[in-house]
């Protein structure tokens, strides 16, 4: 565990893994040995969400609302590709409350989806800039 000022101020607790009595200051409650469990919990939560009726209905609604085209291609080159994904502008890991918000969902093709995530991964500033750009694209979209 990397000791930062924040970690040193956090109370020590037993690991959340059943039967593990290691002490940790980690925010997620898992010791160093069981950090993978924390990641698995988050992954399961998101995967479970994508299999819900709520998400499937919302995804279908967004695709119909924008005629199944990539709104990003439409904005950038004027020639839309077929959308394959409904992208969360603010990712659900960052803002769970916006997972079904129409103003946070944008239909995109595979290549745009990859480019968007590549920009998100370049750093906080680039991610924030890209999210603002996508929100504007969505607001300005006329289909």
PDB file of C-alpha atoms in Angstrom:
ATOM      1  CA  UNK A   1       0.000   0.000   0.000  1.00  0.00           C
ATOM      2  CA  UNK A   2       1.354   3.391  -0.968  1.00  0.00           C
ATOM      3  CA  UNK A   3       1.260   5.660   2.068  1.00  0.00           C
ATOM      4  CA  UNK A   4      -0.064   9.054   1.160  1.00  0.00           C
ATOM      5  CA  UNK A   5      -1.177  11.797   3.528  1.00  0.00           C
ATOM      6  CA  UNK A   6      -4.794  10.801   2.874  1.00  0.00           C
ATOM      7  CA  UNK A   7      -4.094   7.119   3.604  1.00  0.00           C
ATOM      8  CA  UNK A   8      -2.230   7.952   6.820  1.00  0.00           C
ATOM      9  CA  UNK A   9      -5.250   9.916   8.069  1.00  0.00           C
ATOM     10  CA  UNK A  10      -7.709   7.117   7.247  1.00  0.00           C
ATOM     11  CA  UNK A  11      -8.638   4.744  10.067  1.00  0.00           C
ATOM     12  CA  UNK A  12      -7.199   1.242  10.001  1.00  0.00           C
ATOM     13  CA  UNK A  13      -9.771  -1.493   9.382  1.00  0.00           C
ATOM     14  CA  UNK A  14      -9.830  -5.212   8.673  1.00  0.00           C
ATOM     15  CA  UNK A  15      -9.929  -6.239   5.030  1.00  0.00           C
ATOM     16  CA  UNK A  16     -13.446  -6.739   3.606  1.00  0.00           C
ATOM     17  CA  UNK A  17     -12.478 -10.131   2.143  1.00  0.00           C
ATOM     18  CA  UNK A  18     -14.178 -12.911   4.104  1.00  0.00           C
ATOM     19  CA  UNK A  19     -11.756 -14.550   6.530  1.00  0.00           C
ATOM     20  CA  UNK A  20      -8.947 -12.029   5.931  1.00  0.00           C
ATOM     21  CA  UNK A  21      -7.768 -10.188   9.029  1.00  0.00           C
ATOM     22  CA  UNK A  22      -5.123  -8.018   7.380  1.00  0.00           C
ATOM     23  CA  UNK A  23      -5.343  -4.362   8.345  1.00  0.00           C
ATOM     24  CA  UNK A  24      -5.718  -1.720   5.668  1.00  0.00           C
ATOM     25  CA  UNK A  25      -6.223   2.004   5.265  1.00  0.00           C
ATOM     26  CA  UNK A  26      -7.432   1.652   1.664  1.00  0.00           C
ATOM     27  CA  UNK A  27     -10.629   3.539   0.842  1.00  0.00           C
ATOM     28  CA  UNK A  28     -12.248   0.472  -0.722  1.00  0.00           C
ATOM     29  CA  UNK A  29     -11.650  -1.577   2.443  1.00  0.00           C
ATOM     30  CA  UNK A  30      -9.479  -4.300   0.860  1.00  0.00           C
ATOM     31  CA  UNK A  31      -5.901  -5.112   1.860  1.00  0.00           C
ATOM     32  CA  UNK A  32      -3.138  -5.114  -0.729  1.00  0.00           C
ATOM     33  CA  UNK A  33      -3.548  -8.859  -1.321  1.00  0.00           C
ATOM     34  CA  UNK A  34      -7.280  -8.500  -2.114  1.00  0.00           C
ATOM     35  CA  UNK A  35      -7.328  -5.308  -4.224  1.00  0.00           C
ATOM     36  CA  UNK A  36      -8.425  -7.452  -7.183  1.00  0.00           C
ATOM     37  CA  UNK A  37     -11.704  -8.151  -5.349  1.00  0.00           C
ATOM     38  CA  UNK A  38     -12.490  -4.433  -5.267  1.00  0.00           C
ATOM     39  CA  UNK A  39     -11.931  -4.188  -9.014  1.00  0.00           C
ATOM     40  CA  UNK A  40     -14.055  -7.294  -9.591  1.00  0.00           C
ATOM     41  CA  UNK A  41     -16.899  -5.809  -7.482  1.00  0.00           C
ATOM     42  CA  UNK A  42     -16.926  -2.652  -9.625  1.00  0.00           C
ATOM     43  CA  UNK A  43     -16.678  -4.647 -12.862  1.00  0.00           C
ATOM     44  CA  UNK A  44     -19.571  -6.888 -11.783  1.00  0.00           C
ATOM     45  CA  UNK A  45     -21.696  -3.857 -10.861  1.00  0.00           C
ATOM     46  CA  UNK A  46     -21.186  -2.310 -14.306  1.00  0.00           C
ATOM     47  CA  UNK A  47     -21.643  -5.578 -16.197  1.00  0.00           C
ATOM     48  CA  UNK A  48     -24.824  -6.277 -14.243  1.00  0.00           C
ATOM     49  CA  UNK A  49     -26.123  -2.808 -15.154  1.00  0.00           C
ATOM     50  CA  UNK A  50     -25.569  -3.367 -18.895  1.00  0.00           C
ATOM     51  CA  UNK A  51     -27.740  -6.479 -18.667  1.00  0.00           C
ATOM     52  CA  UNK A  52     -30.748  -4.756 -17.048  1.00  0.00           C
ATOM     53  CA  UNK A  53     -34.044  -4.100 -18.822  1.00  0.00           C
ATOM     54  CA  UNK A  54     -33.672  -0.433 -17.832  1.00  0.00           C
ATOM     55  CA  UNK A  55     -30.414  -0.116 -19.789  1.00  0.00           C
ATOM     56  CA  UNK A  56     -31.628  -2.130 -22.763  1.00  0.00           C
ATOM     57  CA  UNK A  57     -34.755   0.054 -23.071  1.00  0.00           C
ATOM     58  CA  UNK A  58     -32.752   3.271 -22.638  1.00  0.00           C
ATOM     59  CA  UNK A  59     -30.179   2.160 -25.226  1.00  0.00           C
ATOM     60  CA  UNK A  60     -32.929   1.346 -27.718  1.00  0.00           C
ATOM     61  CA  UNK A  61     -34.605   4.724 -27.035  1.00  0.00           C
ATOM     62  CA  UNK A  62     -31.348   6.643 -27.617  1.00  0.00           C
ATOM     63  CA  UNK A  63     -30.627   4.748 -30.831  1.00  0.00           C
ATOM     64  CA  UNK A  64     -34.145   5.543 -32.139  1.00  0.00           C
ATOM     65  CA  UNK A  65     -33.978   9.168 -30.961  1.00  0.00           C
ATOM     66  CA  UNK A  66     -30.873   9.718 -33.105  1.00  0.00           C
ATOM     67  CA  UNK A  67     -31.931   7.454 -35.997  1.00  0.00           C
ATOM     68  CA  UNK A  68     -29.190   4.936 -35.201  1.00  0.00           C
ATOM     69  CA  UNK A  69     -26.406   7.167 -36.507  1.00  0.00           C
ATOM     70  CA  UNK A  70     -23.113   8.220 -34.959  1.00  0.00           C
ATOM     71  CA  UNK A  71     -23.771  11.747 -33.760  1.00  0.00           C
ATOM     72  CA  UNK A  72     -20.032  12.384 -33.469  1.00  0.00           C
ATOM     73  CA  UNK A  73     -19.388  11.526 -37.160  1.00  0.00           C
ATOM     74  CA  UNK A  74     -22.371  13.661 -38.131  1.00  0.00           C
ATOM     75  CA  UNK A  75     -20.818  16.602 -36.277  1.00  0.00           C
ATOM     76  CA  UNK A  76     -17.213  16.103 -37.347  1.00  0.00           C
ATOM     77  CA  UNK A  77     -17.527  15.082 -41.007  1.00  0.00           C
ATOM     78  CA  UNK A  78     -21.188  15.508 -41.877  1.00  0.00           C
ATOM     79  CA  UNK A  79     -21.445  11.861 -42.996  1.00  0.00           C
ATOM     80  CA  UNK A  80     -22.769   9.677 -40.201  1.00  0.00           C
ATOM     81  CA  UNK A  81     -21.789   6.049 -39.785  1.00  0.00           C
ATOM     82  CA  UNK A  82     -24.156   3.559 -38.173  1.00  0.00           C
ATOM     83  CA  UNK A  83     -23.947   3.801 -34.390  1.00  0.00           C
ATOM     84  CA  UNK A  84     -22.982   0.583 -32.628  1.00  0.00           C
ATOM     85  CA  UNK A  85     -22.598   1.947 -29.094  1.00  0.00           C
ATOM     86  CA  UNK A  86     -24.439   4.267 -26.752  1.00  0.00           C
ATOM     87  CA  UNK A  87     -21.594   6.004 -24.933  1.00  0.00           C
ATOM     88  CA  UNK A  88     -21.848   7.496 -21.434  1.00  0.00           C
ATOM     89  CA  UNK A  89     -20.275  10.948 -21.751  1.00  0.00           C
ATOM     90  CA  UNK A  90     -19.687  10.956 -18.002  1.00  0.00           C
ATOM     91  CA  UNK A  91     -18.654   7.368 -17.432  1.00  0.00           C
ATOM     92  CA  UNK A  92     -20.762   5.361 -15.007  1.00  0.00           C
ATOM     93  CA  UNK A  93     -17.692   4.658 -12.872  1.00  0.00           C
ATOM     94  CA  UNK A  94     -17.379   8.433 -12.370  1.00  0.00           C
ATOM     95  CA  UNK A  95     -21.070   9.354 -12.108  1.00  0.00           C
ATOM     96  CA  UNK A  96     -23.404   6.425 -11.441  1.00  0.00           C
ATOM     97  CA  UNK A  97     -26.353   8.814 -11.119  1.00  0.00           C
ATOM     98  CA  UNK A  98     -26.167   9.746 -14.818  1.00  0.00           C
ATOM     99  CA  UNK A  99     -26.188   6.180 -16.142  1.00  0.00           C
ATOM    100  CA  UNK A 100     -29.707   6.625 -17.633  1.00  0.00           C
ATOM    101  CA  UNK A 101     -29.653  10.399 -18.242  1.00  0.00           C
ATOM    102  CA  UNK A 102     -30.593  11.189 -21.869  1.00  0.00           C
ATOM    103  CA  UNK A 103     -28.232  14.178 -21.826  1.00  0.00           C
ATOM    104  CA  UNK A 104     -25.330  11.895 -20.921  1.00  0.00           C
ATOM    105  CA  UNK A 105     -25.856   9.289 -23.651  1.00  0.00           C
ATOM    106  CA  UNK A 106     -24.596   9.646 -27.202  1.00  0.00           C
ATOM    107  CA  UNK A 107     -24.784   7.071 -30.023  1.00  0.00           C
ATOM    108  CA  UNK A 108     -21.410   6.500 -31.678  1.00  0.00           C
ATOM    109  CA  UNK A 109     -19.771   4.192 -34.212  1.00  0.00           C
ATOM    110  CA  UNK A 110     -16.920   1.860 -33.249  1.00  0.00           C
ATOM    111  CA  UNK A 111     -14.109   4.122 -34.460  1.00  0.00           C
ATOM    112  CA  UNK A 112     -15.494   7.206 -32.675  1.00  0.00           C
ATOM    113  CA  UNK A 113     -16.053   5.173 -29.507  1.00  0.00           C
ATOM    114  CA  UNK A 114     -12.394   4.107 -29.549  1.00  0.00           C
ATOM    115  CA  UNK A 115     -11.174   7.670 -30.231  1.00  0.00           C
ATOM    116  CA  UNK A 116     -13.319   9.046 -27.401  1.00  0.00           C
ATOM    117  CA  UNK A 117     -11.887   6.545 -24.909  1.00  0.00           C
ATOM    118  CA  UNK A 118      -8.359   7.194 -26.186  1.00  0.00           C
ATOM    119  CA  UNK A 119      -8.895  10.906 -25.460  1.00  0.00           C
ATOM    120  CA  UNK A 120     -10.328  10.087 -22.016  1.00  0.00           C
ATOM    121  CA  UNK A 121      -7.183   8.090 -21.242  1.00  0.00           C
ATOM    122  CA  UNK A 122      -4.820  10.945 -22.165  1.00  0.00           C
ATOM    123  CA  UNK A 123      -5.410  12.648 -18.814  1.00  0.00           C
ATOM    124  CA  UNK A 124      -7.899  14.555 -16.714  1.00  0.00           C
ATOM    125  CA  UNK A 125      -7.729  17.777 -18.755  1.00  0.00           C
ATOM    126  CA  UNK A 126      -8.231  15.957 -22.060  1.00  0.00           C
ATOM    127  CA  UNK A 127     -11.071  13.886 -20.608  1.00  0.00           C
ATOM    128  CA  UNK A 128     -12.851  16.975 -19.278  1.00  0.00           C
ATOM    129  CA  UNK A 129     -12.391  18.772 -22.601  1.00  0.00           C
ATOM    130  CA  UNK A 130     -13.692  15.773 -24.553  1.00  0.00           C
ATOM    131  CA  UNK A 131     -16.747  15.422 -22.292  1.00  0.00           C
ATOM    132  CA  UNK A 132     -17.582  19.115 -22.768  1.00  0.00           C
ATOM    133  CA  UNK A 133     -17.182  18.735 -26.537  1.00  0.00           C
ATOM    134  CA  UNK A 134     -19.482  15.688 -26.623  1.00  0.00           C
ATOM    135  CA  UNK A 135     -22.139  17.439 -24.526  1.00  0.00           C
ATOM    136  CA  UNK A 136     -22.084  20.326 -27.019  1.00  0.00           C
ATOM    137  CA  UNK A 137     -22.290  17.903 -29.973  1.00  0.00           C
ATOM    138  CA  UNK A 138     -25.329  16.301 -28.366  1.00  0.00           C
ATOM    139  CA  UNK A 139     -27.013  19.663 -27.639  1.00  0.00           C
ATOM    140  CA  UNK A 140     -26.417  20.903 -31.194  1.00  0.00           C
ATOM    141  CA  UNK A 141     -27.499  17.673 -32.894  1.00  0.00           C
ATOM    142  CA  UNK A 142     -30.463  17.944 -35.257  1.00  0.00           C
ATOM    143  CA  UNK A 143     -31.667  14.748 -36.890  1.00  0.00           C
TER     144      UNK A 143
END
